[in-house]
PDB file of C-alpha atoms and ligand atoms in Angstrom:
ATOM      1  CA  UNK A   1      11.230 -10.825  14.300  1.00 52.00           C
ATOM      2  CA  UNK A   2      12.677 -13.687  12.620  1.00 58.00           C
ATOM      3  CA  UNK A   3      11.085 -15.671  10.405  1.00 61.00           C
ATOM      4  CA  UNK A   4      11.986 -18.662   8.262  1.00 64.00           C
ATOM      5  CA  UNK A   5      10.204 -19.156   4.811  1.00 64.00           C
ATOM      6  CA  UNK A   6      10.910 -20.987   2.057  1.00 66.00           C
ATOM      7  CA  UNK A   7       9.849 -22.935  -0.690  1.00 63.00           C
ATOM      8  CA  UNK A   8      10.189 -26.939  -0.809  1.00 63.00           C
ATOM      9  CA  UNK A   9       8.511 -29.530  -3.562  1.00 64.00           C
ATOM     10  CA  UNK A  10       9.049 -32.280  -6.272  1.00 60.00           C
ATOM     11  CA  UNK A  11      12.495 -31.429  -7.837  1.00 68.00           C
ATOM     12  CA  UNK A  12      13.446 -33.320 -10.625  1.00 66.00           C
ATOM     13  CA  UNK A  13      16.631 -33.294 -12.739  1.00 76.00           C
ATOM     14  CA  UNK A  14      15.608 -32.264 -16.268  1.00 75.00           C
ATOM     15  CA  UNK A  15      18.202 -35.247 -18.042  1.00 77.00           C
ATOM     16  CA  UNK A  16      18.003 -34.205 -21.740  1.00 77.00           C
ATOM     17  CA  UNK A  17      19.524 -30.451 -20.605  1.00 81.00           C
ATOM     18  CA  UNK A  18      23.190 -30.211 -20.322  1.00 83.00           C
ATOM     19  CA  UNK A  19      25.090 -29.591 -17.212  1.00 89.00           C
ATOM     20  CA  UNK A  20      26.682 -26.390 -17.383  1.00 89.00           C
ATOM     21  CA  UNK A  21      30.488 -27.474 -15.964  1.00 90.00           C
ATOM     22  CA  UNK A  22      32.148 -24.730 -13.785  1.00 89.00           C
ATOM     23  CA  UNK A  23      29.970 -22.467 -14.235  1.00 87.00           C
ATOM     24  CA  UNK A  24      28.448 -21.261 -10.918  1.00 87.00           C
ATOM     25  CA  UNK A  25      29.006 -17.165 -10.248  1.00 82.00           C
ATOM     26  CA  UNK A  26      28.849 -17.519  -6.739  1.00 84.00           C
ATOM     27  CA  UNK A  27      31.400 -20.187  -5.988  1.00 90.00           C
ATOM     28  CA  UNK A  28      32.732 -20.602  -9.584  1.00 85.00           C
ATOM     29  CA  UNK A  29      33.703 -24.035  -9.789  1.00 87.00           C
ATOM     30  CA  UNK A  30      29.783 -25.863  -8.879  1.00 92.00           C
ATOM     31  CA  UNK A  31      28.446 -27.737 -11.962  1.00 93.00           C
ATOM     32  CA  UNK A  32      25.228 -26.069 -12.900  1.00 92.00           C
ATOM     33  CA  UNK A  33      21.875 -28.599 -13.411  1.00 90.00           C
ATOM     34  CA  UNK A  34      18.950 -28.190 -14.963  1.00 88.00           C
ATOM     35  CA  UNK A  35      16.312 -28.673 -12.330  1.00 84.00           C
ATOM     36  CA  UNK A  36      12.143 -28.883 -12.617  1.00 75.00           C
ATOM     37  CA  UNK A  37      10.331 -27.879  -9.891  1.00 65.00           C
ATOM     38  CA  UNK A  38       6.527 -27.805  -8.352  1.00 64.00           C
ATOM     39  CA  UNK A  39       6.994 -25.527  -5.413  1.00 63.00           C
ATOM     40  CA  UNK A  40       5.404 -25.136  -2.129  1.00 66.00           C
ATOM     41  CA  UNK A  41       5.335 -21.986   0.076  1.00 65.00           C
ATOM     42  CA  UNK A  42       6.480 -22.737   3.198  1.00 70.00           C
ATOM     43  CA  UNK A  43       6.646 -20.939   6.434  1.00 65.00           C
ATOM     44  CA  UNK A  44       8.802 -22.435   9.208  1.00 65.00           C
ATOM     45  CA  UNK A  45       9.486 -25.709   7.111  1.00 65.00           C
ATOM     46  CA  UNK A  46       6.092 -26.248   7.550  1.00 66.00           C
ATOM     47  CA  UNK A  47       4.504 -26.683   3.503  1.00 64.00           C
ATOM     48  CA  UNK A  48       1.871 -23.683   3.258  1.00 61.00           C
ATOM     49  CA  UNK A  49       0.341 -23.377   0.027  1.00 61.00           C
ATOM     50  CA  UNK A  50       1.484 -25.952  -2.970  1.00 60.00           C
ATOM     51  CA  UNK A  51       1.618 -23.549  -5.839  1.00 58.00           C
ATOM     52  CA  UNK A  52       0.808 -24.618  -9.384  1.00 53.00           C
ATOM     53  CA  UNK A  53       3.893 -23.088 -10.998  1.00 52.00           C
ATOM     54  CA  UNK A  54       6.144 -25.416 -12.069  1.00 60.00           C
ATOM     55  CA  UNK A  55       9.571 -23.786 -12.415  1.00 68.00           C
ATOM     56  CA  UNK A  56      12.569 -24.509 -14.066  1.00 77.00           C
ATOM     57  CA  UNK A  57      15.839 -23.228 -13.586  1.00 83.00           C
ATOM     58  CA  UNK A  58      19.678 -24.540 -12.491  1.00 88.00           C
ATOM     59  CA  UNK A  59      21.185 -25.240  -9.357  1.00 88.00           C
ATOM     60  CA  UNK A  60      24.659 -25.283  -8.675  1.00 91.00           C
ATOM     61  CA  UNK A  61      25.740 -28.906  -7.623  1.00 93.00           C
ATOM     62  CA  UNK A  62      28.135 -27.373  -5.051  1.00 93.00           C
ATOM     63  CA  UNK A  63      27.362 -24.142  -3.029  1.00 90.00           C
ATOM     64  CA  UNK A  64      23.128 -24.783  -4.363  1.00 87.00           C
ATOM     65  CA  UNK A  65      22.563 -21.488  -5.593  1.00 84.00           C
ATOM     66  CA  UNK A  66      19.535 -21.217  -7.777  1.00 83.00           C
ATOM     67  CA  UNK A  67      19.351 -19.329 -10.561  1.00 83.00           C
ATOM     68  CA  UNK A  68      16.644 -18.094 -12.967  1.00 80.00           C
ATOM     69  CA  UNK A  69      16.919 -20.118 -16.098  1.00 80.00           C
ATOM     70  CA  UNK A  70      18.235 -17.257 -18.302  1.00 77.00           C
ATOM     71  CA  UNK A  71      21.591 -17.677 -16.595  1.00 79.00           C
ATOM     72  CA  UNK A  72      22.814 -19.486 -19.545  1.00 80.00           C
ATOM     73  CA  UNK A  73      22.827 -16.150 -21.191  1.00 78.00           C
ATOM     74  CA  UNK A  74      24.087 -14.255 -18.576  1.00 73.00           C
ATOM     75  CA  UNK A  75      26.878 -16.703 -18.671  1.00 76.00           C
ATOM     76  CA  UNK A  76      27.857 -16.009 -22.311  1.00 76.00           C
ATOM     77  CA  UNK A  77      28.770 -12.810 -20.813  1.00 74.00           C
ATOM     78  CA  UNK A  78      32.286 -11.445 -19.671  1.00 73.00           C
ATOM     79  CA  UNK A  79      32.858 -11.383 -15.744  1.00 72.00           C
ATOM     80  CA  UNK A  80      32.353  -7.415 -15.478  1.00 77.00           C
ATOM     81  CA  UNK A  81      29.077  -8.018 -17.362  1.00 76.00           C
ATOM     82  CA  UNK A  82      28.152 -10.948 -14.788  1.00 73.00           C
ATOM     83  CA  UNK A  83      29.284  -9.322 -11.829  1.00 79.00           C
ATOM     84  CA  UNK A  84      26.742  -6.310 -13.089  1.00 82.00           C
ATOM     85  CA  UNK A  85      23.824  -8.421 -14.005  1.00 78.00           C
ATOM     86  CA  UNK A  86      23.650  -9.809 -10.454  1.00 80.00           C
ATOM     87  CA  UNK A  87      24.293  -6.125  -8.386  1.00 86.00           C
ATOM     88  CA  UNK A  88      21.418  -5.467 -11.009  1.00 88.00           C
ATOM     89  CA  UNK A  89      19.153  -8.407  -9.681  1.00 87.00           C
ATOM     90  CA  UNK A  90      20.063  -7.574  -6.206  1.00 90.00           C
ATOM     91  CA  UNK A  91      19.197  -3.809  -6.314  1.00 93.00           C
ATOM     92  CA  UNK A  92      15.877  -5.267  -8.000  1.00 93.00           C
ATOM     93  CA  UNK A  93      15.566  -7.214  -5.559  1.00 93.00           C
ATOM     94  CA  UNK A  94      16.340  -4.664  -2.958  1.00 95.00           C
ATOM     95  CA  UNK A  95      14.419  -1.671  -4.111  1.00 97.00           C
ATOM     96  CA  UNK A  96      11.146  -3.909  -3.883  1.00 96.00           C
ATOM     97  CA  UNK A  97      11.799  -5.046  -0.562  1.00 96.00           C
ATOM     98  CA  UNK A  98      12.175  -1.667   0.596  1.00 97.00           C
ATOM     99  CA  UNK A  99       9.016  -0.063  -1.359  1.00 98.00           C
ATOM    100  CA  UNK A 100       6.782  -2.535  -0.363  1.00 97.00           C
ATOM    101  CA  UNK A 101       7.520  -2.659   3.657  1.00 96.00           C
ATOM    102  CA  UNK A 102       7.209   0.984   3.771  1.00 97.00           C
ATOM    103  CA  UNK A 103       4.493   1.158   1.798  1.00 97.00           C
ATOM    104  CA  UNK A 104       3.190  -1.784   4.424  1.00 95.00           C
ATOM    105  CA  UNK A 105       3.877   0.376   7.132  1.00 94.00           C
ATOM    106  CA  UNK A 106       2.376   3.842   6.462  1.00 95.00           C
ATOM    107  CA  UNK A 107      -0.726   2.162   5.105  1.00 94.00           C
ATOM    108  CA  UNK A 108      -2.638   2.512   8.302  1.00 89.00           C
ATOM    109  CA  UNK A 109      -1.740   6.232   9.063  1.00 90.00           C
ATOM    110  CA  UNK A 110       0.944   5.226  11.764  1.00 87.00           C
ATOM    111  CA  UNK A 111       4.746   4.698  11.200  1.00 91.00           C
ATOM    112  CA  UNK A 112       5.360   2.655  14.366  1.00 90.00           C
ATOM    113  CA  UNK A 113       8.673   2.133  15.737  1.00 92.00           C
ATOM    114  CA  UNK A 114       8.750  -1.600  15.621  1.00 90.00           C
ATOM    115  CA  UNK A 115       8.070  -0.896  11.920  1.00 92.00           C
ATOM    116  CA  UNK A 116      11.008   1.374  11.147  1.00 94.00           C
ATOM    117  CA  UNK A 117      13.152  -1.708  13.082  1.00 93.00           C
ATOM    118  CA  UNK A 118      12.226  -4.230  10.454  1.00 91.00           C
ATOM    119  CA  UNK A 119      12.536  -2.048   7.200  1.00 95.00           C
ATOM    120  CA  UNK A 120      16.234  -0.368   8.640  1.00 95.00           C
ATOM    121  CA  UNK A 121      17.186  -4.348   9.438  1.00 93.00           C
ATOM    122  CA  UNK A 122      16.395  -5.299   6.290  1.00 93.00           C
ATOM    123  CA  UNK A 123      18.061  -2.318   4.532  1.00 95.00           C
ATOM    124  CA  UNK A 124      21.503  -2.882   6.724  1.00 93.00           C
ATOM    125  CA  UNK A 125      21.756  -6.321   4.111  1.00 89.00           C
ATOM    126  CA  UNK A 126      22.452  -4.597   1.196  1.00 90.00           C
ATOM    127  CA  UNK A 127      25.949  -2.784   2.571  1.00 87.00           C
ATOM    128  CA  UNK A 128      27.107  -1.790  -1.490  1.00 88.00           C
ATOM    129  CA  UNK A 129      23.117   0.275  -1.863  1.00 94.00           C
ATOM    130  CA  UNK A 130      22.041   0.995   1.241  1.00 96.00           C
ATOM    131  CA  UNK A 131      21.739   5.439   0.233  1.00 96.00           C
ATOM    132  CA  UNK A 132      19.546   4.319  -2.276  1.00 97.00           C
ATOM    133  CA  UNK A 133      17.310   1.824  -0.417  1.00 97.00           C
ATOM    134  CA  UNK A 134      17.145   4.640   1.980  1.00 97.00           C
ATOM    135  CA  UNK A 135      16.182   7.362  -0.264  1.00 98.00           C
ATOM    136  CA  UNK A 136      13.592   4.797  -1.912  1.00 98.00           C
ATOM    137  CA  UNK A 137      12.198   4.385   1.901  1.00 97.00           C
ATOM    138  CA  UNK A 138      12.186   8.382   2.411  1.00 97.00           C
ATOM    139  CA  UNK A 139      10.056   8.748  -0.942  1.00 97.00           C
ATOM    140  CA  UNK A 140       7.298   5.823  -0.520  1.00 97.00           C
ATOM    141  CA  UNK A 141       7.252   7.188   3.457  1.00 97.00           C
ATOM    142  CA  UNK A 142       6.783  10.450   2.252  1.00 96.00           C
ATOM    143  CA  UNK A 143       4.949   9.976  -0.736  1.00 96.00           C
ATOM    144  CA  UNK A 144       3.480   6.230  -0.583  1.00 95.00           C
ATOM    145  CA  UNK A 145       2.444   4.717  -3.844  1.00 96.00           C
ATOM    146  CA  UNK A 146       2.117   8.103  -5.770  1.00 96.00           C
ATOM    147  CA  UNK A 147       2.760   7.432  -9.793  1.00 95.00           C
ATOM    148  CA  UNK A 148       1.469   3.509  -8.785  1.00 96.00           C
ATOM    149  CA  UNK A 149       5.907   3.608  -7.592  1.00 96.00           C
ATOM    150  CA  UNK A 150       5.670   0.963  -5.566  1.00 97.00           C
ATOM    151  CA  UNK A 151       4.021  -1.864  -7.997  1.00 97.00           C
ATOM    152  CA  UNK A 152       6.333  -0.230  -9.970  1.00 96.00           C
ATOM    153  CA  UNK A 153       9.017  -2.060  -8.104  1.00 96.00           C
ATOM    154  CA  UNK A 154       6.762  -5.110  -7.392  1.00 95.00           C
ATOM    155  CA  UNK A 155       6.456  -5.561 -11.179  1.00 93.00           C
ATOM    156  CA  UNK A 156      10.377  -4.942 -11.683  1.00 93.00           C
ATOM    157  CA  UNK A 157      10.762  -7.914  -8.946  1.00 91.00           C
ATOM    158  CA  UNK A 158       8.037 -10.311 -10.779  1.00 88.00           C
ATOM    159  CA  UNK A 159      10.204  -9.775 -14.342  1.00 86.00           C
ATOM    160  CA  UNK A 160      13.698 -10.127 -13.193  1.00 84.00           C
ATOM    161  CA  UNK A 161      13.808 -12.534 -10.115  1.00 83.00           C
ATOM    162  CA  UNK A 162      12.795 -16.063  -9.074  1.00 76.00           C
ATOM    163  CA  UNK A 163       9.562 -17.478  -7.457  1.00 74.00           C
ATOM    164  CA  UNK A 164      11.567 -17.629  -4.515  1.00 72.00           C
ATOM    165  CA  UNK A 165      12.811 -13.757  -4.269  1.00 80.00           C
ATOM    166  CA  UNK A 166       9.105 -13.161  -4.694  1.00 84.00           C
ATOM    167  CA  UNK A 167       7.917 -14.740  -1.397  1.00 79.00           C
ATOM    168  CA  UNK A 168      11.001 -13.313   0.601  1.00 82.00           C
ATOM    169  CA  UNK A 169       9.619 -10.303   0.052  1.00 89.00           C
ATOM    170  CA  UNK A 170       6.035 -10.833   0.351  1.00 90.00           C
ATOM    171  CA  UNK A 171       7.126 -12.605   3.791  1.00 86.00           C
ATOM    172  CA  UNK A 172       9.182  -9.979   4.943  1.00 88.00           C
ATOM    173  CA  UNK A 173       6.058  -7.251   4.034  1.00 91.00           C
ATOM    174  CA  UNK A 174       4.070  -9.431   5.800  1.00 91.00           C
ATOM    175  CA  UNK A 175       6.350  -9.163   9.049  1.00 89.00           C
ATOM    176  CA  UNK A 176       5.902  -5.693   8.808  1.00 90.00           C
ATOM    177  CA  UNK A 177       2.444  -5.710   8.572  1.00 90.00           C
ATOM    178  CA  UNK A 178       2.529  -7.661  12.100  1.00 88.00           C
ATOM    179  CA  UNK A 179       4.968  -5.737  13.464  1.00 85.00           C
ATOM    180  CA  UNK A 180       2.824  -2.899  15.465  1.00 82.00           C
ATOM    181  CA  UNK A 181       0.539  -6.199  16.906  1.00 82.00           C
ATOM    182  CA  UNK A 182      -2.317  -5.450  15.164  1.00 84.00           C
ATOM    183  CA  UNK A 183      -3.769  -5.740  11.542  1.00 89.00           C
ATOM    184  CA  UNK A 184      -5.827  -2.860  10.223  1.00 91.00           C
ATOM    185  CA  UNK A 185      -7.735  -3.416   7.367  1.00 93.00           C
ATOM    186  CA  UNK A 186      -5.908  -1.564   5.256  1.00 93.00           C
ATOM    187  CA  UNK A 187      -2.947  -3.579   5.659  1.00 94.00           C
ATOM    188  CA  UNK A 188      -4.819  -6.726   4.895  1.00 94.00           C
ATOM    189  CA  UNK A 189      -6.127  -5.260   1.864  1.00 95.00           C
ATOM    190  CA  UNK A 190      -2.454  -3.860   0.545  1.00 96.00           C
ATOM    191  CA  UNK A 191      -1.042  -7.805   1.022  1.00 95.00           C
ATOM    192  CA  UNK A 192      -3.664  -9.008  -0.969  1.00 94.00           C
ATOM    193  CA  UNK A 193      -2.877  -6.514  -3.721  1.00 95.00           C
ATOM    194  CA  UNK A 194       0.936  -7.813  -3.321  1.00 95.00           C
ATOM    195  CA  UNK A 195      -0.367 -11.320  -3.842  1.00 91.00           C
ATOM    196  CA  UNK A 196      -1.919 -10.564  -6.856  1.00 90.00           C
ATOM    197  CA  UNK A 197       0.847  -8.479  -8.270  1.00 90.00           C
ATOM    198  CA  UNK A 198       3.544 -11.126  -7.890  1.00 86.00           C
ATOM    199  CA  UNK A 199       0.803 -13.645  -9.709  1.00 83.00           C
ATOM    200  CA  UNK A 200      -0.305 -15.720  -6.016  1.00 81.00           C
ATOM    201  CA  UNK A 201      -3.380 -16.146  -5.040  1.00 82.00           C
ATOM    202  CA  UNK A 202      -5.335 -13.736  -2.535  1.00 85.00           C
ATOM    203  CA  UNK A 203      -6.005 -16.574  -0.388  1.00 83.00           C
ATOM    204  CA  UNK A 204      -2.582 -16.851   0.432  1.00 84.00           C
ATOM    205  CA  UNK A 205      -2.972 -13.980   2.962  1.00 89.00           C
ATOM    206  CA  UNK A 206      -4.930 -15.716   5.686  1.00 87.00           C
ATOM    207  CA  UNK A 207      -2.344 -18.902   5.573  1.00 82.00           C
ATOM    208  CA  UNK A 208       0.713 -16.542   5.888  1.00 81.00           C
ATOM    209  CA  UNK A 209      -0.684 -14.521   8.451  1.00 85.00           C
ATOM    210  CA  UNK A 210      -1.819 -17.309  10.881  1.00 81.00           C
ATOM    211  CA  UNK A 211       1.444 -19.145  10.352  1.00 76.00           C
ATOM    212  CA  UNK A 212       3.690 -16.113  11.313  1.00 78.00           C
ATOM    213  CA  UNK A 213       1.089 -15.554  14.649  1.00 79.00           C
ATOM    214  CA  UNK A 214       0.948 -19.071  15.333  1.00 75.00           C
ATOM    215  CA  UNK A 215       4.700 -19.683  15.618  1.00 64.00           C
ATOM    216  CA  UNK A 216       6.474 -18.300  18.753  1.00 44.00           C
ATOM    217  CA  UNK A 217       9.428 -16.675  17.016  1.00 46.00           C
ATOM    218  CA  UNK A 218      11.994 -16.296  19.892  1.00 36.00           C
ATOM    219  CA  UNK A 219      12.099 -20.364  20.572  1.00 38.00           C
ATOM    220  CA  UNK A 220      13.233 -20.145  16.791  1.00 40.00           C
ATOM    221  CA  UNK A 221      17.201 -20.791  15.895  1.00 35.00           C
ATOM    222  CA  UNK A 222      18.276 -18.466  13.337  1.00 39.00           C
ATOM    223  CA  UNK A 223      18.422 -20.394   9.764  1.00 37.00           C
ATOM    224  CA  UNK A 224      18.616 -19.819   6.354  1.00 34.00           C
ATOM    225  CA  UNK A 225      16.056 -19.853   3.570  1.00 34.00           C
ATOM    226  CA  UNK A 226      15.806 -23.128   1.781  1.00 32.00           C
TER     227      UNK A 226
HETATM  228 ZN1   ZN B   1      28.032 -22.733  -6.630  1.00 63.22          ZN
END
């Protein structure tokens, strides 16, 4: 299932910050600016749920990255330490993802096939980590959220990544939880929990979950997020 999420809002450029020149890691030569933001959710460009967080970070003026606004640190550091901090972010970023659509998908007692399809397509995009996604999906399958492992990972996301990170993978859980065609109570209950964990509100569930049913996802063109 493909789905297209995002968030979209009032961005403003914050004037009295400086413009960090060169200084993108993805493209390396994009201008980095300041940028304030009230985001909304959005599910197929469609503005979901306007939330009340008000973000800053920087945006590269080139390739439009966005980065979390302790980049300017991160950017004091040498290359090698760079290039770490962001297979750091990404394993983060990974390892959550992972956790948290297994978990989805053993919550109601059944592993179904259509499940297993979404959590080894998601694990096939992260080529450099993929053992370790896979041994993290082998323990939560096995195991599920014994030692509280997967909030574990939830709270790892909420610390180290952006707003945006947070709803791919609350998106991508909640694809998962669709996946088998129907929703069990359980698996309405674990979103919510998500919800919470990554600071959103509970009420979010209902608005995701229509949106994703609503939409007939094979008339949809593969896109990008933003
Ligand atoms: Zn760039």
């Amino acid at each position: 299932m493909f789905i297209i999420f995002g968030t979209r809002g009032l961005k403003h450029t914050v004037n009295e910050s400086p413009i960090l020149s060169n200084a993108c890691p993805n493209c390396n030569n994009g201008n980095l600016v300041n940028k304030l933001y009230r985001r909304w959710f959005t599910l197929f460009f469609i503005p979901v749920i306007p939330l009340d967080v008000v973000d800053r970070f920087y945006q590269c003026d080139s390739c439009k990255s966005a980065y979390n606004e302790n980049i300017r640190t991160v950017l004091q550091q040498s290359q090698n330490e760079i290039d770490e901090s962001q297979k750091r972010a990404k394993l983060v970023f990974g390892k959550a993802l992972v956790a948290s659509m297994t978990h989805m998908s053993i919550i109601d007692g059944d592993f179904a096939k259509e499940e297993e399809r979404e959590i080894m397509d998601a694990i096939e995009g992260f080529s450099e980590m993929k053992d370790e996604l896979l041994a993290i999906h082998h323990n939560v399958k096995d195991n599920a959220n014994k030692g509280n492992q997967v909030f574990n990972y939830l709270n790892e996301a909420r610390n180290a990544l952006s707003a945006e990170a947070l709803m791919n993978i609350l998106a991508q859980a909640a694809v998962v939880l669709l996946a088998d065609g129907s929703i069990e109570k359980e698996e309405e209950d674990l979103m919510k929990e998500y919800l919470i964990a990554c600071g959103l509100p509970k009420e979010m569930y209902q608005t995701i979950i229509d949106k994703l049913k609503q939409k007939d996802i094979s008339e949809l063109k593969e896109g990008q997020l933003n």
